[in-house]
Amino acid sequence: MFSTILSFDRASTSSTDVQRSHRFAFMWCFFYAVAWSLVSYHLDPTVPYDAVEALNWASNGEWGSPNNPWFVGFFARILLVSDTTEFASAFWYVGHFSVIALGMLGCYRLTYKLTDSTAFAWLGLLTLNLSGVINFEAIPYNDNYLLFGSWSWILLFFVKAVYENAKWWLPFGVLAGCSAMAKYTTFAPVAMVFILSLTVPSVRRFWKEPYFYAGIVAFLALVTPNFFWMFANNFSSVKWVSGQVSAQLSPGSWLALLSVFYPFILLAALLGKRALKLTKDVPEKVWLTTFVLLAPLVLIMAWFTFHKGNRLVEWLHPFFMPAPAVLVAYLAKDVVGKLSRPFKVLSVMALVMIVGYASVMIFNVRNAGQNFSGIKTLSNEAEQFWYQHNDKPLTLVGGTELSQWFTFYIAPHPKMTNQWSNETLPNVYNRHISAEAISQQGVLLMGNMGAGCEKGVFARFTNEWPQFVPDIQQEVIYQESPQDKQQAVCLGIVSPRS
């Protein structure tokens, strides 16, 4: 493999060599997706809470959600293809790393489009291996991985639309719309493209092209329904974002930027004086792409210098995936042929990352390999408890917040009993729940942690549905992981109407 990658470090390559490079880049990304999917699926003790949210939003099937627009729930509807919890868990990891691998391939293709160099394209692709953003750090998020997979292609479609064929504005609009409906952060680069269309002649000329308007229509068609959903639901996602930010002088926010983009410092050190030669003599397409990607970062960091946001690192993550393509484009052409050492080190880093992750999980470093594994055991006990007393399928669960995990780890993914509220804006809810449904289907309840079957342990459910009282109860022991203390928890059943 090393010899194949090193063969791309040449100043001139034939069309056959270029196609060979493209095929090998596809294979690299494919094997990345397979390796990380297998390792994370088998070693990660439980899926993150974002998986529960995504499943819930998929079940409700609306044009928005409390924390994100609608595409997260739309994509997560694949979770509902099968009733098994094994399929749901596998989809979380396979889906994540398949989409991220597409984004990596997009980074490679964007770099090649900006530089016309397979050497630079591989340097951009392999630079991603220096960061955990695209692998283990991506697992907990129900939205960021969708941006990891799309932003490189959005920038690539933009470049192809401006410098190749106006027809590319249509896929640009479609992908930008889907990405914006995965997370509002995508509006940042899209807004920069719009600014360029007003100020730069080479982009402004497309206001006379029908495909440019087709792209705009496609984008608006995808994002407009979410606006009406937010208007009808107290702008819940906007309130959620604003709740994560507070006004105060926060120069430490720049550490968040460093925590995301530190791989470029490592890359500069790896290239050294011999290879790190920058130039301003780059095509216009490089300057425009730089503006689209980096201008929002300047504005964001200026804002967060005077505001504190605990999720700033998470919001900066998507900017990393296409960044190597843009920054590598400023390297002088004569560094090609001097990249064998960086190629070797960066390739080995891919192995270091996955071996490091696997080692942490296998050796249970800081309980990472067993953290929260007890929820699977509790889910199995709760399922058995239900079917010991009922012949009807389990379709509804409720009670304490921990019961939300039953929707993921009990087949066939029962729904919650808590209703949507424009005042409380719950992040997990059931838009279609009704008293009649509860009466007919029954509910499996979970009481407050550590309280056993004391009076009022199901208050979270009974306060909302006072007409229903659990008629069967059983105390079980819950242990979050083998290292944690045991806690008594009460399971209850509101029996379905015969």
XYZ file of C-alpha atoms in Angstrom:
498
model
C 0.000 0.000 0.000
C 2.823 2.398 0.875
C 4.403 1.874 -2.517
C 1.122 2.636 -4.254
C 0.549 5.851 -2.302
C 4.155 6.947 -2.757
C 3.807 6.466 -6.509
C 1.374 9.401 -6.597
C 4.054 11.812 -5.362
C 5.057 12.883 -8.841
C 4.995 16.215 -10.612
C 3.464 14.837 -13.787
C 1.099 11.919 -14.194
C -0.689 10.500 -17.188
C -4.456 10.229 -17.424
C -4.089 6.535 -16.624
C -2.182 7.367 -13.444
C -4.798 9.933 -12.459
C -7.613 7.394 -12.841
C -5.557 4.880 -10.880
C -5.131 7.452 -8.121
C -8.862 8.148 -8.065
C -9.663 4.434 -7.805
C -7.187 3.907 -5.008
C -8.570 6.906 -3.119
C -12.018 5.331 -3.348
C -10.610 2.055 -2.021
C -8.839 3.889 0.822
C -12.104 5.551 1.897
C -14.051 2.309 1.491
C -11.711 0.336 3.721
C -11.727 3.197 6.216
C -15.519 2.929 6.457
C -15.438 -0.865 6.796
C -12.696 -0.865 9.442
C -14.206 1.824 11.647
C -17.732 0.413 11.282
C -16.629 -3.050 12.430
C -14.419 -1.857 15.277
C -16.883 0.682 16.690
C -19.885 -1.631 16.354
C -18.173 -4.470 18.211
C -16.329 -2.433 20.854
C -18.507 0.594 21.647
C -20.542 -0.422 24.720
C -23.697 1.497 23.766
C -24.838 3.960 21.166
C -24.827 7.611 22.315
C -27.943 9.492 23.407
C -28.024 11.239 20.025
C -29.058 7.883 18.533
C -32.126 7.861 20.780
C -32.949 11.395 19.654
C -32.493 10.556 15.981
C -34.728 7.495 16.282
C -37.393 9.555 18.035
C -37.320 12.277 15.386
C -37.520 9.619 12.687
C -40.570 8.100 14.379
C -42.342 11.463 14.530
C -41.517 12.207 10.887
C -41.851 15.996 11.064
C -40.265 18.907 9.162
C -38.152 19.767 12.152
C -37.017 18.673 15.589
C -36.275 20.403 18.889
C -32.510 20.588 18.254
C -32.010 20.219 14.502
C -33.859 20.625 11.213
C -35.608 17.677 9.565
C -32.890 15.804 7.642
C -31.460 14.096 10.743
C -34.785 12.407 11.384
C -35.317 11.732 7.680
C -31.980 9.934 7.334
C -32.547 8.100 10.616
C -35.741 6.571 9.230
C -33.465 3.809 7.982
C -33.407 2.754 11.652
C -37.065 1.800 11.242
C -36.418 -0.556 8.308
C -35.869 -3.392 10.783
C -37.336 -3.953 14.227
C -34.162 -5.489 15.645
C -31.913 -3.558 17.985
C -28.867 -5.149 16.330
C -29.773 -3.515 13.028
C -30.314 -0.155 14.736
C -26.900 -0.306 16.421
C -25.183 -1.433 13.224
C -26.803 1.355 11.237
C -25.559 3.969 13.701
C -21.935 3.005 13.129
C -22.069 1.886 9.501
C -24.148 4.920 8.569
C -21.761 7.292 10.311
C -18.589 5.970 8.783
C -20.032 5.407 5.322
C -21.120 9.039 5.141
C -17.812 10.239 6.595
C -15.909 8.130 4.056
C -17.861 9.879 1.308
C -16.780 13.186 2.804
C -13.155 12.042 2.831
C -13.433 11.107 -0.832
C -14.955 14.529 -1.428
C -11.928 16.122 0.256
C -9.649 14.183 -2.091
C -11.647 15.168 -5.189
C -11.899 18.807 -4.091
C -8.140 18.966 -3.544
C -7.533 17.511 -6.980
C -9.989 19.961 -8.553
C -8.222 22.905 -6.911
C -4.653 21.776 -7.614
C -4.770 19.361 -10.586
C -2.276 17.269 -8.620
C -2.723 13.719 -7.354
C 0.133 14.329 -4.897
C -1.696 17.255 -3.307
C -4.985 15.331 -3.430
C -3.429 12.525 -1.407
C -1.800 14.979 0.973
C -5.198 16.553 1.615
C -6.849 13.166 2.131
C -4.147 11.757 4.386
C -4.013 14.918 6.517
C -7.426 13.934 7.834
C -5.737 11.035 9.641
C -4.108 13.439 12.100
C -7.434 14.265 13.735
C -9.988 12.331 15.723
C -12.759 14.532 14.326
C -13.525 12.195 11.435
C -13.505 8.969 13.450
C -14.153 8.433 17.163
C -15.168 12.065 17.772
C -17.887 11.748 15.136
C -19.674 8.812 16.780
C -21.706 10.746 19.408
C -23.368 13.156 16.970
C -26.622 12.715 15.091
C -25.880 15.650 12.781
C -22.178 16.460 12.401
C -21.364 13.322 10.457
C -23.886 14.353 7.810
C -21.978 17.618 7.417
C -18.665 15.746 7.342
C -20.039 13.815 4.405
C -21.469 16.764 2.501
C -19.356 19.905 2.877
C -16.447 18.772 0.685
C -18.880 17.900 -2.089
C -20.773 21.173 -1.688
C -17.530 23.089 -2.269
C -16.611 20.776 -5.137
C -19.983 21.316 -6.827
C -19.549 25.057 -6.365
C -16.161 24.990 -8.116
C -17.461 22.731 -10.904
C -20.513 24.968 -11.404
C -18.393 28.121 -11.730
C -15.523 26.733 -13.793
C -16.970 23.746 -15.674
C -20.705 23.673 -16.274
C -23.649 25.623 -14.855
C -25.565 22.362 -14.508
C -23.642 21.711 -11.295
C -25.664 24.438 -9.555
C -28.568 21.997 -9.297
C -26.738 19.280 -7.315
C -25.124 22.100 -5.321
C -28.571 23.387 -4.324
C -29.901 19.916 -3.492
C -26.919 18.872 -1.390
C -26.649 22.264 0.307
C -30.347 22.100 1.173
C -30.098 18.606 2.639
C -26.968 19.551 4.575
C -28.567 22.752 5.907
C -31.500 20.664 7.083
C -29.098 18.372 8.922
C -27.582 21.309 10.793
C -28.002 25.055 10.424
C -24.210 25.497 10.372
C -24.355 24.780 6.631
C -25.972 28.172 6.088
C -22.534 29.693 6.780
C -20.734 28.475 3.615
C -23.926 28.773 1.554
C -24.228 32.420 2.582
C -20.641 33.001 1.438
C -21.466 31.527 -1.972
C -24.413 33.909 -2.205
C -22.151 36.858 -1.353
C -19.729 35.785 -4.082
C -22.599 35.611 -6.564
C -23.210 39.308 -5.906
C -19.622 40.558 -5.811
C -17.370 38.407 -8.027
C -17.891 38.672 -11.815
C -17.033 35.032 -12.522
C -19.848 33.972 -10.170
C -22.218 36.889 -10.718
C -22.650 35.951 -14.381
C -24.714 32.935 -13.359
C -27.660 35.138 -12.460
C -28.356 34.880 -16.184
C -28.243 31.076 -16.154
C -31.403 28.959 -15.589
C -29.481 26.246 -13.748
C -28.441 28.772 -11.112
C -32.103 29.495 -10.410
C -32.833 25.763 -10.418
C -30.255 25.375 -7.653
C -31.841 28.206 -5.668
C -35.314 26.695 -6.057
C -34.056 23.272 -4.971
C -32.383 24.772 -1.915
C -35.445 26.792 -0.898
C -37.766 23.850 -1.473
C -35.758 21.837 1.029
C -35.344 24.485 3.736
C -38.698 26.323 3.613
C -40.809 23.576 5.267
C -38.541 23.746 8.306
C -39.253 27.480 8.691
C -43.000 26.835 8.872
C -42.404 23.985 11.335
C -40.351 26.261 13.579
C -42.979 28.984 13.384
C -45.619 26.499 14.541
C -43.392 25.051 17.282
C -42.110 28.120 19.098
C -38.804 28.167 17.160
C -37.572 25.381 19.392
C -34.264 24.719 17.609
C -33.407 28.431 17.608
C -34.169 28.603 21.331
C -32.021 25.525 21.909
C -29.041 27.067 20.099
C -29.449 30.408 21.878
C -29.602 28.538 25.172
C -26.118 27.165 24.517
C -24.574 30.657 24.251
C -24.136 33.382 26.848
C -22.736 36.901 26.435
C -19.366 37.314 28.152
C -15.777 38.034 27.179
C -14.333 34.658 26.229
C -10.859 34.791 24.667
C -10.484 31.137 25.648
C -12.880 30.305 22.812
C -9.875 30.374 20.500
C -8.706 27.175 22.166
C -11.727 25.528 20.583
C -10.412 26.528 17.180
C -7.024 25.059 18.047
C -8.586 21.808 19.255
C -10.176 21.312 15.837
C -7.464 22.594 13.500
C -4.328 21.456 15.352
C -3.628 18.836 12.622
C -2.416 21.640 10.352
C 0.223 22.587 12.905
C 1.338 18.964 12.944
C 1.303 18.873 9.150
C 3.461 22.012 8.958
C 5.958 20.434 11.347
C 5.907 17.230 9.331
C 6.526 19.015 6.036
C 9.341 21.096 7.514
C 11.214 23.889 5.779
C 12.094 21.671 2.846
C 8.516 20.991 1.840
C 6.465 23.740 3.511
C 6.600 26.283 0.711
C 3.521 28.454 0.335
C 2.507 30.597 -2.608
C -0.105 33.248 -3.322
C 0.029 32.450 -7.013
C -3.057 30.240 -7.036
C -6.087 30.166 -9.357
C -9.179 32.185 -8.584
C -11.065 29.001 -7.693
C -8.719 28.511 -4.718
C -9.307 32.058 -3.454
C -13.074 31.713 -3.788
C -13.158 28.347 -2.036
C -10.971 29.756 0.732
C -13.429 32.608 1.229
C -16.432 30.261 1.316
C -14.859 28.046 3.984
C -12.753 30.400 6.102
C -14.716 33.669 6.070
C -17.445 32.168 8.290
C -14.760 31.025 10.715
C -13.525 34.590 11.115
C -17.042 35.808 11.874
C -17.798 32.906 14.214
C -14.609 33.343 16.214
C -15.087 37.119 16.390
C -18.553 36.500 17.816
C -17.385 33.895 20.334
C -14.597 36.119 21.549
C -17.414 38.013 23.288
C -19.728 35.050 23.882
C -19.316 31.707 25.611
C -20.640 28.572 23.982
C -20.023 25.133 25.451
C -20.724 23.510 22.085
C -18.343 25.658 20.057
C -15.967 22.771 19.339
C -18.886 20.704 18.042
C -20.012 23.561 15.810
C -16.509 23.986 14.379
C -16.061 20.301 13.533
C -17.605 20.385 10.031
C -15.162 23.049 8.870
C -12.302 20.580 9.286
C -13.275 18.044 6.619
C -12.783 20.258 3.515
C -10.096 22.444 5.120
C -7.101 20.287 4.031
C -8.195 20.624 0.404
C -8.226 24.408 0.648
C -4.989 24.830 2.604
C -2.958 22.285 0.615
C -3.810 24.264 -2.515
C -1.450 27.024 -1.295
C 1.607 24.771 -1.334
C 4.154 25.534 -4.038
C 4.191 23.025 -6.876
C 7.857 22.187 -6.366
C 7.124 20.408 -3.086
C 5.766 17.542 -5.164
C 8.365 14.800 -5.147
C 9.334 15.618 -1.559
C 6.264 14.173 0.126
C 7.304 10.550 0.630
C 7.976 10.983 4.354
C 4.707 12.873 5.051
C 2.798 10.249 3.053
C 4.300 7.442 5.150
C 3.669 9.142 8.480
C 0.134 10.221 7.603
C -0.743 6.746 6.335
C 0.532 5.151 9.540
C -1.558 7.644 11.549
C -4.707 6.060 10.114
C -3.662 2.773 11.715
C -2.586 4.487 14.932
C -6.016 6.104 15.298
C -8.026 2.915 14.926
C -5.640 0.802 17.014
C -5.648 3.485 19.695
C -9.444 3.584 19.783
C -9.666 -0.211 19.902
C -7.095 -0.380 22.701
C -8.971 2.158 24.813
C -12.157 0.125 24.432
C -10.600 -3.324 24.929
C -8.594 -2.315 27.994
C -11.522 -0.242 29.293
C -9.466 2.894 29.808
C -11.442 5.202 32.113
C -14.373 2.801 31.779
C -14.755 3.686 28.080
C -15.302 0.062 27.077
C -18.119 -0.566 29.572
C -19.603 2.875 30.141
C -23.401 2.808 30.335
C -23.484 -0.854 29.228
C -26.018 -1.575 31.980
C -28.793 0.054 29.948
C -28.818 -2.971 27.649
C -29.308 -5.316 30.609
C -32.049 -3.107 32.016
C -33.775 -2.980 28.630
C -33.775 -6.791 28.425
C -35.200 -7.096 31.936
C -37.887 -4.513 31.172
C -38.864 -6.328 27.984
C -39.101 -9.657 29.800
C -41.167 -8.038 32.562
C -43.671 -6.748 30.007
C -44.133 -10.071 28.211
C -44.459 -11.966 31.487
C -47.685 -10.070 32.048
C -48.921 -9.247 28.527
C -49.489 -10.956 25.211
C -49.815 -7.689 23.320
C -46.680 -6.174 21.735
C -44.862 -3.460 23.645
C -45.479 -0.212 21.767
C -45.317 2.523 24.429
C -42.816 3.330 27.196
C -42.649 6.195 29.659
C -41.463 7.423 33.003
C -38.021 8.728 33.922
C -35.659 10.025 31.248
C -33.692 6.782 31.255
C -36.753 5.033 29.831
C -36.066 6.826 26.548
C -33.341 4.247 25.919
C -35.998 1.533 25.803
C -37.094 2.957 22.450
C -33.716 1.966 21.022
C -32.833 -1.212 22.905
C -36.232 -2.906 22.956
C -37.657 -4.286 19.740
C -39.649 -3.149 17.857
C -38.713 0.354 19.024
C -41.647 1.401 21.233
C -42.548 5.085 21.306
C -42.596 7.516 24.229
C -45.722 8.703 26.024
C -44.652 12.297 26.668
C -46.369 14.856 24.475
C -44.898 17.791 22.597
C -45.113 21.125 24.426
C -44.348 24.550 22.978
C -43.464 25.675 26.486
C -41.087 22.951 27.684
C -39.756 21.956 24.216
C -38.833 18.335 25.048
C -36.132 16.884 22.811
C -37.767 13.421 22.804
C -41.532 13.241 22.498
C -44.478 11.590 20.760
C -46.493 13.865 18.512
C -49.226 11.265 17.988
C -49.750 10.039 21.560
C -53.254 10.085 23.026
C -55.104 8.776 26.062
C -56.949 6.357 23.812
C -53.686 4.925 22.511
C -52.369 4.470 26.058
C -55.590 2.769 27.104
C -55.559 0.367 24.163
C -51.848 -0.405 23.972
C -50.696 -0.093 27.563
C -47.397 1.365 28.777
C -44.169 0.041 30.241
C -42.970 2.539 32.865
C -39.658 3.143 34.577
C -39.451 4.889 37.929
C -36.909 7.292 39.396
C -33.402 5.929 39.742
C -32.480 4.668 43.211
C -36.001 5.120 44.606
C -37.175 1.522 44.190
C -40.954 1.175 44.132
C -41.645 4.005 46.547
C -44.789 6.070 46.155
C -44.594 8.643 43.362
C -41.703 7.093 41.422
C -43.759 7.308 38.231
C -44.674 10.980 38.752
C -43.081 11.980 35.455
C -45.747 9.894 33.710
C -48.698 10.294 36.079
C -48.398 14.092 36.207
C -48.947 14.163 32.467
C -51.479 11.324 32.354
C -53.200 11.347 35.802
C -56.005 9.080 34.570
C -53.593 6.127 34.312
C -52.048 4.265 37.236
C -49.661 1.294 36.898
C -51.365 -1.890 38.086
C -48.236 -4.083 38.080
C -44.864 -3.183 39.608
C -41.518 -4.876 40.064
C -38.263 -3.673 41.578
C -35.067 -4.482 39.688
C -31.418 -3.604 40.163
C -29.712 -1.277 37.713
C -25.949 -0.958 37.427
C -24.724 1.559 34.870
C -21.469 -0.347 34.388
C -19.651 -3.086 36.348
C -17.634 -0.370 38.093
C -20.676 1.584 39.315
C -22.869 1.014 42.340
C -26.151 -0.858 42.078
C -29.377 1.103 42.276
C -32.940 -0.030 42.802
C -35.374 0.999 40.091
C -39.060 0.259 39.704
C -40.668 -1.054 36.534
C -44.398 -0.636 36.121
C -47.089 -1.575 33.652
C -50.298 0.161 32.719
C -52.015 -2.884 31.288
C -53.611 -2.557 27.866
C -57.358 -2.719 27.579
C -58.513 -6.198 26.687
